[in-house]
């Protein structure tokens, strides 16, 4: 397969747009040559826009490097940028980054950074899916409305005490088999938890939902298979949340409240 043997690629001046990682599976690729291209450059294993504000991909042939420095000017990490990199251990996300794209760090099992800067407002679907050593203790305060599908699925080393104020939706499988802390607090702004959105967070003993529950809903199996869960608390409730089927299946609790 040419993908496994290709070591270098030349890209001409006619290429003006690269929206996703075009070299996934090119395990020997170490060099990209942009010939008279006004839009992109190749530095330290990364395809970047000329102004260093967008990172398209980190090529797989250079993935022996476990620590990566990203440019300070960076604002967007595109989808699949680091996907499948099992050598990457530490990366510092610069303070100007606003967007982390879909599957940006998908299956990077050894990535262990503990913070995402507060500048980040959008994190895409599956962005950190199967980053089993990801050790986040908090999420960016400016994070936009939704934690999307599989965003932090199988991130078993996270220790989130609470989610940011303003989060309205937890997508399906968003925290599937994640969290390693006893108690997690969810903001009053939260309106919905998707299918198996909080499934299998077995270390959690207590979920606290701060809203009044007038607009809160739990999709089928939203809190299922939480074997260590002892309590779900609604301290400010003035209504009963809307619940789908099998909400607490596999937990010690039989009902919410």
CSV table of N, CA, C and O in Angstrom, one decimal, residues 78-199:
chain,number,residue,atom,x,y,z
A,78,UNK,N,-7.5,21.6,13.3
A,78,UNK,CA,-8.5,21.0,12.4
A,78,UNK,C,-8.8,19.6,12.8
A,78,UNK,O,-8.1,18.9,13.5
A,79,UNK,N,-9.9,19.1,12.2
A,79,UNK,CA,-10.3,17.7,12.4
A,79,UNK,C,-9.3,16.7,12.0
A,79,UNK,O,-8.6,16.9,11.0
A,80,UNK,N,-9.1,15.7,12.8
A,80,UNK,CA,-8.2,14.6,12.6
A,80,UNK,C,-6.7,15.0,12.6
A,80,UNK,O,-5.8,14.2,12.2
A,81,UNK,N,-6.4,16.2,13.1
A,81,UNK,CA,-5.1,16.7,13.1
A,81,UNK,C,-4.0,15.8,13.7
A,81,UNK,O,-2.9,15.6,13.1
A,82,UNK,N,-4.3,15.2,14.8
A,82,UNK,CA,-3.4,14.3,15.5
A,82,UNK,C,-4.0,12.9,15.6
A,82,UNK,O,-3.4,12.0,16.3
A,83,UNK,N,-5.0,12.6,14.9
A,83,UNK,CA,-5.8,11.3,15.1
A,83,UNK,C,-4.9,10.1,14.9
A,83,UNK,O,-4.1,10.0,13.9
A,84,UNK,N,-5.0,9.2,15.9
A,84,UNK,CA,-4.2,7.9,15.8
A,84,UNK,C,-2.8,8.0,16.2
A,84,UNK,O,-2.0,7.0,16.0
A,85,UNK,N,-2.3,9.1,16.8
A,85,UNK,CA,-0.9,9.2,17.2
A,85,UNK,C,-0.7,8.6,18.6
A,85,UNK,O,-1.1,9.2,19.6
A,86,UNK,N,-0.2,7.4,18.6
A,86,UNK,CA,0.0,6.7,19.9
A,86,UNK,C,1.3,7.0,20.5
A,86,UNK,O,1.6,6.5,21.6
A,87,UNK,N,2.1,7.8,19.9
A,87,UNK,CA,3.4,8.2,20.5
A,87,UNK,C,3.3,9.5,21.3
A,87,UNK,O,4.1,9.8,22.2
A,88,UNK,N,2.4,10.4,20.9
A,88,UNK,CA,2.3,11.7,21.5
A,88,UNK,C,1.9,11.6,23.0
A,88,UNK,O,0.9,11.0,23.3
A,89,UNK,N,2.7,12.2,23.8
A,89,UNK,CA,2.4,12.2,25.3
A,89,UNK,C,2.0,13.6,25.8
A,89,UNK,O,1.2,13.7,26.7
A,90,UNK,N,2.7,14.6,25.4
A,90,UNK,CA,2.5,15.9,25.9
A,90,UNK,C,2.4,17.0,24.8
A,90,UNK,O,3.2,17.0,23.9
A,91,UNK,N,1.4,17.8,24.9
A,91,UNK,CA,1.3,18.9,24.0
A,91,UNK,C,0.7,20.1,24.8
A,91,UNK,O,-0.2,19.9,25.6
A,92,UNK,N,1.2,21.3,24.5
A,92,UNK,CA,0.7,22.5,25.2
A,92,UNK,C,-0.2,23.2,24.1
A,92,UNK,O,0.4,23.6,23.1
A,93,UNK,N,-1.4,23.4,24.4
A,93,UNK,CA,-2.3,24.1,23.5
A,93,UNK,C,-2.2,25.6,23.8
A,93,UNK,O,-2.4,26.0,24.9
A,94,UNK,N,-1.8,26.4,22.8
A,94,UNK,CA,-1.5,27.8,23.0
A,94,UNK,C,-2.8,28.6,23.5
A,94,UNK,O,-3.9,28.1,23.2
A,95,UNK,N,-2.6,29.7,24.1
A,95,UNK,CA,-3.6,30.5,24.7
A,95,UNK,C,-4.6,31.2,23.7
A,95,UNK,O,-5.6,31.7,24.0
A,96,UNK,N,-4.2,31.2,22.4
A,96,UNK,CA,-5.0,31.8,21.3
A,96,UNK,C,-6.0,30.8,20.7
A,96,UNK,O,-6.8,31.2,19.9
A,97,UNK,N,-5.9,29.5,20.9
A,97,UNK,CA,-6.7,28.5,20.3
A,97,UNK,C,-8.1,28.7,20.6
A,97,UNK,O,-8.5,28.8,21.8
A,98,UNK,N,-9.0,28.7,19.6
A,98,UNK,CA,-10.5,28.9,19.8
A,98,UNK,C,-11.2,27.6,19.5
A,98,UNK,O,-12.3,27.4,20.1
A,99,UNK,N,-10.7,26.9,18.5
A,99,UNK,CA,-11.5,25.7,18.0
A,99,UNK,C,-10.6,24.5,18.0
A,99,UNK,O,-9.5,24.5,17.5
A,100,UNK,N,-11.1,23.4,18.5
A,100,UNK,CA,-10.5,22.0,18.4
A,100,UNK,C,-11.5,21.2,17.6
A,100,UNK,O,-12.6,20.9,18.0
A,101,UNK,N,-11.1,20.8,16.4
A,101,UNK,CA,-12.0,20.1,15.5
A,101,UNK,C,-12.4,18.7,15.8
A,101,UNK,O,-11.9,18.1,16.7
A,102,UNK,N,-13.3,18.2,15.0
A,102,UNK,CA,-13.8,16.8,15.1
A,102,UNK,C,-12.6,15.8,15.1
A,102,UNK,O,-11.8,15.9,14.2
A,103,UNK,N,-12.6,14.9,16.1
A,103,UNK,CA,-11.6,13.8,16.1
A,103,UNK,C,-10.2,14.3,16.1
A,103,UNK,O,-9.2,13.6,15.7
A,104,UNK,N,-9.9,15.5,16.5
A,104,UNK,CA,-8.6,16.1,16.5
A,104,UNK,C,-7.5,15.3,17.2
A,104,UNK,O,-6.4,15.2,16.7
A,105,UNK,N,-7.9,14.7,18.3
A,105,UNK,CA,-7.0,13.9,19.1
A,105,UNK,C,-7.5,12.5,19.2
A,105,UNK,O,-7.2,11.7,20.2
A,106,UNK,N,-8.4,12.0,18.3
A,106,UNK,CA,-9.0,10.7,18.4
A,106,UNK,C,-7.9,9.6,18.4
A,106,UNK,O,-7.0,9.6,17.7
A,107,UNK,N,-8.1,8.7,19.4
A,107,UNK,CA,-7.1,7.6,19.6
A,107,UNK,C,-5.7,8.1,19.7
A,107,UNK,O,-4.8,7.6,19.1
A,108,UNK,N,-5.5,9.0,20.6
A,108,UNK,CA,-4.2,9.4,21.1
A,108,UNK,C,-4.1,8.9,22.5
A,108,UNK,O,-4.2,9.7,23.5
A,109,UNK,N,-3.9,7.6,22.8
A,109,UNK,CA,-4.1,7.1,24.1
A,109,UNK,C,-3.1,7.5,25.1
A,109,UNK,O,-3.3,7.3,26.3
A,110,UNK,N,-2.0,8.1,24.7
A,110,UNK,CA,-0.9,8.5,25.7
A,110,UNK,C,-0.9,10.0,26.0
A,110,UNK,O,-0.1,10.4,26.8
A,111,UNK,N,-1.7,10.8,25.3
A,111,UNK,CA,-1.8,12.2,25.6
A,111,UNK,C,-2.3,12.4,27.0
A,111,UNK,O,-3.3,11.9,27.5
A,112,UNK,N,-1.5,13.2,27.8
A,112,UNK,CA,-1.8,13.3,29.2
A,112,UNK,C,-1.9,14.8,29.7
A,112,UNK,O,-1.7,15.0,30.9
A,113,UNK,N,-2.1,15.7,28.8
A,113,UNK,CA,-2.1,17.1,29.3
A,113,UNK,C,-3.4,17.3,30.2
A,113,UNK,O,-4.4,16.6,30.1
A,114,UNK,N,-3.2,18.3,31.1
A,114,UNK,CA,-4.2,18.5,32.1
A,114,UNK,C,-5.1,19.8,31.9
A,114,UNK,O,-6.1,19.9,32.6
A,115,UNK,N,-4.8,20.6,31.0
A,115,UNK,CA,-5.6,21.8,30.8
A,115,UNK,C,-5.8,22.1,29.3
A,115,UNK,O,-5.0,21.8,28.4
A,116,UNK,N,-7.0,22.7,29.0
A,116,UNK,CA,-7.3,23.3,27.7
A,116,UNK,C,-7.6,24.7,28.0
A,116,UNK,O,-8.3,25.1,28.9
A,117,UNK,N,-6.9,25.7,27.3
A,117,UNK,CA,-7.0,27.1,27.7
A,117,UNK,C,-8.5,27.6,27.6
A,117,UNK,O,-9.3,27.1,26.8
A,118,UNK,N,-8.7,28.6,28.4
A,118,UNK,CA,-10.1,29.2,28.4
A,118,UNK,C,-10.4,29.9,27.1
A,118,UNK,O,-11.6,30.3,26.9
A,119,UNK,N,-9.5,30.1,26.2
A,119,UNK,CA,-9.8,30.7,24.9
A,119,UNK,C,-10.6,29.8,24.0
A,119,UNK,O,-11.3,30.3,23.1
A,120,UNK,N,-10.6,28.5,24.3
A,120,UNK,CA,-11.3,27.5,23.5
A,120,UNK,C,-12.8,27.6,23.7
A,120,UNK,O,-13.3,27.5,24.8
A,121,UNK,N,-13.6,27.9,22.6
A,121,UNK,CA,-15.0,28.0,22.7
A,121,UNK,C,-15.7,26.8,22.0
A,121,UNK,O,-16.9,26.6,22.3
A,122,UNK,N,-15.0,26.1,21.2
A,122,UNK,CA,-15.7,25.0,20.5
A,122,UNK,C,-14.7,23.8,20.5
A,122,UNK,O,-13.6,23.9,20.1
A,123,UNK,N,-15.3,22.6,20.9
A,123,UNK,CA,-14.6,21.3,20.8
A,123,UNK,C,-15.5,20.4,20.0
A,123,UNK,O,-16.7,20.2,20.3
A,124,UNK,N,-15.0,19.8,19.0
A,124,UNK,CA,-15.8,19.0,18.0
A,124,UNK,C,-16.1,17.6,18.5
A,124,UNK,O,-15.6,17.1,19.5
A,125,UNK,N,-16.9,16.9,17.7
A,125,UNK,CA,-17.4,15.6,17.9
A,125,UNK,C,-16.1,14.7,18.0
A,125,UNK,O,-15.2,14.7,17.1
A,126,UNK,N,-16.1,13.8,19.0
A,126,UNK,CA,-15.0,12.8,19.1
A,126,UNK,C,-13.6,13.4,19.3
A,126,UNK,O,-12.6,12.7,19.1
A,127,UNK,N,-13.5,14.7,19.7
A,127,UNK,CA,-12.2,15.4,19.7
A,127,UNK,C,-11.1,14.7,20.5
A,127,UNK,O,-10.0,14.6,20.1
A,128,UNK,N,-11.6,14.1,21.7
A,128,UNK,CA,-10.6,13.5,22.6
A,128,UNK,C,-11.0,12.0,22.8
A,128,UNK,O,-10.6,11.4,23.8
A,129,UNK,N,-11.8,11.5,21.9
A,129,UNK,CA,-12.3,10.1,22.1
A,129,UNK,C,-11.1,9.1,22.2
A,129,UNK,O,-10.2,9.1,21.4
A,130,UNK,N,-11.1,8.3,23.2
A,130,UNK,CA,-10.1,7.3,23.5
A,130,UNK,C,-8.7,7.9,23.8
A,130,UNK,O,-7.7,7.3,23.5
A,131,UNK,N,-8.7,9.0,24.5
A,131,UNK,CA,-7.5,9.6,25.0
A,131,UNK,C,-7.5,9.1,26.5
A,131,UNK,O,-7.9,9.9,27.4
A,132,UNK,N,-7.1,7.9,26.7
A,132,UNK,CA,-7.3,7.3,28.0
A,132,UNK,C,-6.5,7.9,29.1
A,132,UNK,O,-6.8,7.7,30.3
A,133,UNK,N,-5.4,8.6,28.8
A,133,UNK,CA,-4.6,9.2,29.8
A,133,UNK,C,-4.8,10.7,30.0
A,133,UNK,O,-4.1,11.4,30.8
A,134,UNK,N,-5.8,11.2,29.2
A,134,UNK,CA,-6.1,12.7,29.3
A,134,UNK,C,-6.5,13.0,30.7
A,134,UNK,O,-7.5,12.4,31.2
A,135,UNK,N,-5.8,13.9,31.4
A,135,UNK,CA,-6.0,14.1,32.8
A,135,UNK,C,-6.6,15.5,33.1
A,135,UNK,O,-6.2,16.2,34.1
A,136,UNK,N,-7.6,15.9,32.3
A,136,UNK,CA,-8.2,17.2,32.5
A,136,UNK,C,-8.9,17.3,33.9
A,136,UNK,O,-9.5,16.4,34.4
A,137,UNK,N,-8.7,18.5,34.6
A,137,UNK,CA,-9.4,18.7,35.8
A,137,UNK,C,-10.5,19.8,35.7
A,137,UNK,O,-11.3,19.9,36.6
A,138,UNK,N,-10.5,20.5,34.5
A,138,UNK,CA,-11.6,21.4,34.2
A,138,UNK,C,-11.6,21.6,32.7
A,138,UNK,O,-10.7,21.4,32.0
A,139,UNK,N,-12.8,22.1,32.3
A,139,UNK,CA,-13.0,22.5,30.9
A,139,UNK,C,-12.9,24.0,30.7
A,139,UNK,O,-13.1,24.7,31.7
A,140,UNK,N,-12.7,24.5,29.5
A,140,UNK,CA,-12.6,25.9,29.3
A,140,UNK,C,-13.9,26.6,29.7
A,140,UNK,O,-15.0,26.2,29.4
A,141,UNK,N,-13.7,27.7,30.4
A,141,UNK,CA,-14.9,28.5,30.9
A,141,UNK,C,-15.8,29.0,29.8
A,141,UNK,O,-17.0,29.2,30.0
A,142,UNK,N,-15.2,29.3,28.6
A,142,UNK,CA,-15.9,29.9,27.5
A,142,UNK,C,-16.5,28.9,26.6
A,142,UNK,O,-17.0,29.2,25.5
A,143,UNK,N,-16.4,27.6,27.0
A,143,UNK,CA,-16.8,26.5,26.1
A,143,UNK,C,-18.3,26.7,25.7
A,143,UNK,O,-19.1,27.0,26.5
A,144,UNK,N,-18.6,26.6,24.4
A,144,UNK,CA,-19.9,26.9,23.9
A,144,UNK,C,-21.0,25.9,24.3
A,144,UNK,O,-20.7,25.0,25.1
A,145,UNK,N,-22.1,26.0,23.8
A,145,UNK,CA,-23.4,25.4,24.3
A,145,UNK,C,-23.3,23.9,24.5
A,145,UNK,O,-23.9,23.4,25.5
A,146,UNK,N,-22.5,23.2,23.7
A,146,UNK,CA,-22.7,21.7,23.7
A,146,UNK,C,-21.3,21.0,24.0
A,146,UNK,O,-20.3,21.4,23.5
A,147,UNK,N,-21.4,19.9,24.7
A,147,UNK,CA,-20.3,18.9,24.7
A,147,UNK,C,-20.8,17.8,23.7
A,147,UNK,O,-21.7,17.0,24.0
A,148,UNK,N,-20.2,17.8,22.5
A,148,UNK,CA,-20.8,17.0,21.5
A,148,UNK,C,-20.5,15.5,21.6
A,148,UNK,O,-19.8,15.0,22.5
A,149,UNK,N,-21.1,14.7,20.7
A,149,UNK,CA,-21.1,13.2,20.7
A,149,UNK,C,-19.6,12.7,20.8
A,149,UNK,O,-18.8,13.2,20.1
A,150,UNK,N,-19.4,11.8,21.8
A,150,UNK,CA,-18.2,11.1,22.0
A,150,UNK,C,-17.0,12.1,22.2
A,150,UNK,O,-15.8,11.7,22.1
A,151,UNK,N,-17.2,13.3,22.6
A,151,UNK,CA,-16.2,14.3,22.7
A,151,UNK,C,-15.1,13.8,23.7
A,151,UNK,O,-13.9,13.9,23.4
A,152,UNK,N,-15.5,13.3,24.9
A,152,UNK,CA,-14.5,12.8,25.9
A,152,UNK,C,-14.8,11.3,26.2
A,152,UNK,O,-14.5,10.8,27.3
A,153,UNK,N,-15.3,10.6,25.3
A,153,UNK,CA,-15.6,9.1,25.5
A,153,UNK,C,-14.3,8.4,25.7
A,153,UNK,O,-13.3,8.6,25.1
A,154,UNK,N,-14.4,7.5,26.8
A,154,UNK,CA,-13.2,6.6,27.1
A,154,UNK,C,-12.0,7.5,27.6
A,154,UNK,O,-10.9,7.0,27.4
A,155,UNK,N,-12.3,8.6,28.2
A,155,UNK,CA,-11.2,9.4,28.8
A,155,UNK,C,-11.2,9.1,30.3
A,155,UNK,O,-11.7,9.9,31.1
A,156,UNK,N,-10.6,8.0,30.7
A,156,UNK,CA,-10.8,7.4,32.0
A,156,UNK,C,-10.0,8.1,33.1
A,156,UNK,O,-10.1,7.8,34.3
A,157,UNK,N,-9.1,9.0,32.7
A,157,UNK,CA,-8.2,9.7,33.7
A,157,UNK,C,-8.7,11.1,34.0
A,157,UNK,O,-8.0,11.8,34.8
A,158,UNK,N,-9.8,11.5,33.5
A,158,UNK,CA,-10.3,12.9,33.7
A,158,UNK,C,-10.8,13.0,35.2
A,158,UNK,O,-11.4,12.0,35.7
A,159,UNK,N,-10.6,14.2,35.7
A,159,UNK,CA,-11.1,14.4,37.1
A,159,UNK,C,-11.9,15.7,37.2
A,159,UNK,O,-11.5,16.7,37.8
A,160,UNK,N,-13.0,15.8,36.4
A,160,UNK,CA,-13.8,17.0,36.4
A,160,UNK,C,-14.7,17.1,37.6
A,160,UNK,O,-15.6,16.2,37.8
A,161,UNK,N,-14.6,18.1,38.4
A,161,UNK,CA,-15.5,18.4,39.5
A,161,UNK,C,-16.8,19.0,39.0
A,161,UNK,O,-17.8,18.8,39.6
A,162,UNK,N,-16.7,19.8,37.9
A,162,UNK,CA,-17.9,20.4,37.4
A,162,UNK,C,-17.7,20.8,35.9
A,162,UNK,O,-16.6,20.8,35.4
A,163,UNK,N,-18.8,21.0,35.3
A,163,UNK,CA,-18.8,21.5,33.9
A,163,UNK,C,-19.0,23.0,33.9
A,163,UNK,O,-19.6,23.5,34.8
A,164,UNK,N,-18.6,23.7,32.9
A,164,UNK,CA,-18.7,25.1,32.8
A,164,UNK,C,-20.1,25.6,32.8
A,164,UNK,O,-21.0,25.0,32.2
A,165,UNK,N,-20.4,26.8,33.4
A,165,UNK,CA,-21.6,27.4,33.3
A,165,UNK,C,-21.9,27.8,31.8
A,165,UNK,O,-21.0,28.2,31.1
A,166,UNK,N,-23.1,27.6,31.4
A,166,UNK,CA,-23.5,27.9,30.0
A,166,UNK,C,-23.7,26.6,29.2
A,166,UNK,O,-24.3,26.7,28.1
A,167,UNK,N,-23.1,25.5,29.6
A,167,UNK,CA,-23.3,24.3,28.8
A,167,UNK,C,-24.8,23.9,28.9
A,167,UNK,O,-25.4,23.7,30.0
A,168,UNK,N,-25.4,23.7,27.7
A,168,UNK,CA,-26.8,23.3,27.7
A,168,UNK,C,-27.1,21.8,27.3
A,168,UNK,O,-28.1,21.3,27.6
A,169,UNK,N,-26.1,21.3,26.6
A,169,UNK,CA,-26.3,19.9,26.1
A,169,UNK,C,-25.1,19.0,26.2
A,169,UNK,O,-24.0,19.5,25.9
A,170,UNK,N,-25.3,17.8,26.7
A,170,UNK,CA,-24.3,16.8,26.7
A,170,UNK,C,-24.7,15.8,25.7
A,170,UNK,O,-25.8,15.1,25.8
A,171,UNK,N,-23.9,15.6,24.6
A,171,UNK,CA,-24.3,14.8,23.5
A,171,UNK,C,-24.2,13.3,23.8
A,171,UNK,O,-23.7,12.9,24.9
A,172,UNK,N,-24.7,12.5,22.9
A,172,UNK,CA,-24.6,11.0,23.1
A,172,UNK,C,-23.2,10.5,23.3
A,172,UNK,O,-22.3,10.9,22.5
A,173,UNK,N,-23.0,9.7,24.3
A,173,UNK,CA,-21.7,9.1,24.6
A,173,UNK,C,-20.6,10.1,24.9
A,173,UNK,O,-19.4,9.8,24.9
A,174,UNK,N,-21.0,11.3,25.2
A,174,UNK,CA,-20.0,12.4,25.4
A,174,UNK,C,-19.0,12.1,26.4
A,174,UNK,O,-17.8,12.4,26.3
A,175,UNK,N,-19.4,11.5,27.6
A,175,UNK,CA,-18.5,11.1,28.7
A,175,UNK,C,-18.6,9.6,28.9
A,175,UNK,O,-18.4,9.2,30.0
A,176,UNK,N,-18.9,8.8,27.9
A,176,UNK,CA,-19.0,7.4,28.0
A,176,UNK,C,-17.7,6.8,28.6
A,176,UNK,O,-16.6,7.0,28.1
A,177,UNK,N,-17.8,6.1,29.7
A,177,UNK,CA,-16.7,5.5,30.4
A,177,UNK,C,-15.6,6.5,30.7
A,177,UNK,O,-14.4,6.3,30.5
A,178,UNK,N,-15.9,7.7,31.2
A,178,UNK,CA,-15.0,8.7,31.6
A,178,UNK,C,-15.2,9.1,33.1
A,178,UNK,O,-16.0,8.5,33.8
A,179,UNK,N,-14.3,10.0,33.5
A,179,UNK,CA,-14.3,10.5,34.9
A,179,UNK,C,-13.7,9.5,35.9
A,179,UNK,O,-13.9,8.3,35.8
A,180,UNK,N,-12.8,10.0,36.8
A,180,UNK,CA,-12.3,9.2,37.8
A,180,UNK,C,-12.3,10.0,39.1
A,180,UNK,O,-11.3,10.1,39.9
A,181,UNK,N,-13.5,10.6,39.4
A,181,UNK,CA,-13.6,11.4,40.6
A,181,UNK,C,-15.0,11.1,41.2
A,181,UNK,O,-15.9,10.6,40.6
A,182,UNK,N,-15.1,11.3,42.5
A,182,UNK,CA,-16.3,10.9,43.2
A,182,UNK,C,-17.6,11.7,42.9
A,182,UNK,O,-18.7,11.1,42.8
A,183,UNK,N,-17.4,13.0,42.8
A,183,UNK,CA,-18.6,13.9,42.6
A,183,UNK,C,-18.4,14.8,41.5
A,183,UNK,O,-17.3,15.4,41.3
A,184,UNK,N,-19.5,15.0,40.7
A,184,UNK,CA,-19.4,15.9,39.5
A,184,UNK,C,-20.7,16.8,39.6
A,184,UNK,O,-21.8,16.3,39.7
A,185,UNK,N,-20.5,18.1,39.4
A,185,UNK,CA,-21.6,19.1,39.4
A,185,UNK,C,-21.9,19.6,38.0
A,185,UNK,O,-20.9,19.9,37.3
A,186,UNK,N,-23.2,19.6,37.7
A,186,UNK,CA,-23.6,20.0,36.4
A,186,UNK,C,-24.3,21.3,36.5
A,186,UNK,O,-25.1,21.5,37.4
A,187,UNK,N,-24.1,22.3,35.6
A,187,UNK,CA,-24.6,23.7,35.8
A,187,UNK,C,-26.1,23.8,35.6
A,187,UNK,O,-26.7,22.9,35.0
A,188,UNK,N,-26.6,24.9,36.1
A,188,UNK,CA,-28.0,25.1,36.0
A,188,UNK,C,-28.5,25.3,34.6
A,188,UNK,O,-29.7,25.1,34.2
A,189,UNK,N,-27.5,25.7,33.7
A,189,UNK,CA,-27.9,25.9,32.3
A,189,UNK,C,-28.2,24.6,31.5
A,189,UNK,O,-28.7,24.6,30.4
A,190,UNK,N,-27.8,23.4,32.1
A,190,UNK,CA,-27.9,22.2,31.4
A,190,UNK,C,-29.4,21.8,31.1
A,190,UNK,O,-30.2,21.8,32.0
A,191,UNK,N,-29.7,21.5,29.8
A,191,UNK,CA,-31.0,21.2,29.4
A,191,UNK,C,-31.2,19.7,29.0
A,191,UNK,O,-32.3,19.2,29.1
A,192,UNK,N,-30.1,19.0,28.5
A,192,UNK,CA,-30.3,17.7,28.1
A,192,UNK,C,-29.0,16.9,28.2
A,192,UNK,O,-27.9,17.4,28.0
A,193,UNK,N,-29.2,15.6,28.5
A,193,UNK,CA,-28.2,14.6,28.5
A,193,UNK,C,-28.5,13.5,27.4
A,193,UNK,O,-29.6,12.9,27.5
A,194,UNK,N,-27.7,13.3,26.4
A,194,UNK,CA,-28.0,12.5,25.3
A,194,UNK,C,-27.8,11.0,25.6
A,194,UNK,O,-27.4,10.6,26.8
A,195,UNK,N,-28.1,10.1,24.7
A,195,UNK,CA,-28.1,8.7,24.8
A,195,UNK,C,-26.7,8.2,25.3
A,195,UNK,O,-25.7,8.5,24.7
A,196,UNK,N,-26.7,7.6,26.5
A,196,UNK,CA,-25.5,7.1,27.2
A,196,UNK,C,-24.5,8.2,27.3
A,196,UNK,O,-23.3,7.9,27.3
A,197,UNK,N,-24.9,9.4,27.5
A,197,UNK,CA,-24.0,10.6,27.6
A,197,UNK,C,-23.1,10.5,28.8
A,197,UNK,O,-22.0,11.0,28.8
A,198,UNK,N,-23.6,9.9,29.9
A,198,UNK,CA,-22.9,9.7,31.1
A,198,UNK,C,-22.8,8.3,31.5
A,198,UNK,O,-22.8,7.9,32.7
A,199,UNK,N,-22.7,7.4,30.6
A,199,UNK,CA,-22.7,6.0,30.9
A,199,UNK,C,-21.3,5.5,31.4
A,199,UNK,O,-20.3,6.0,30.9
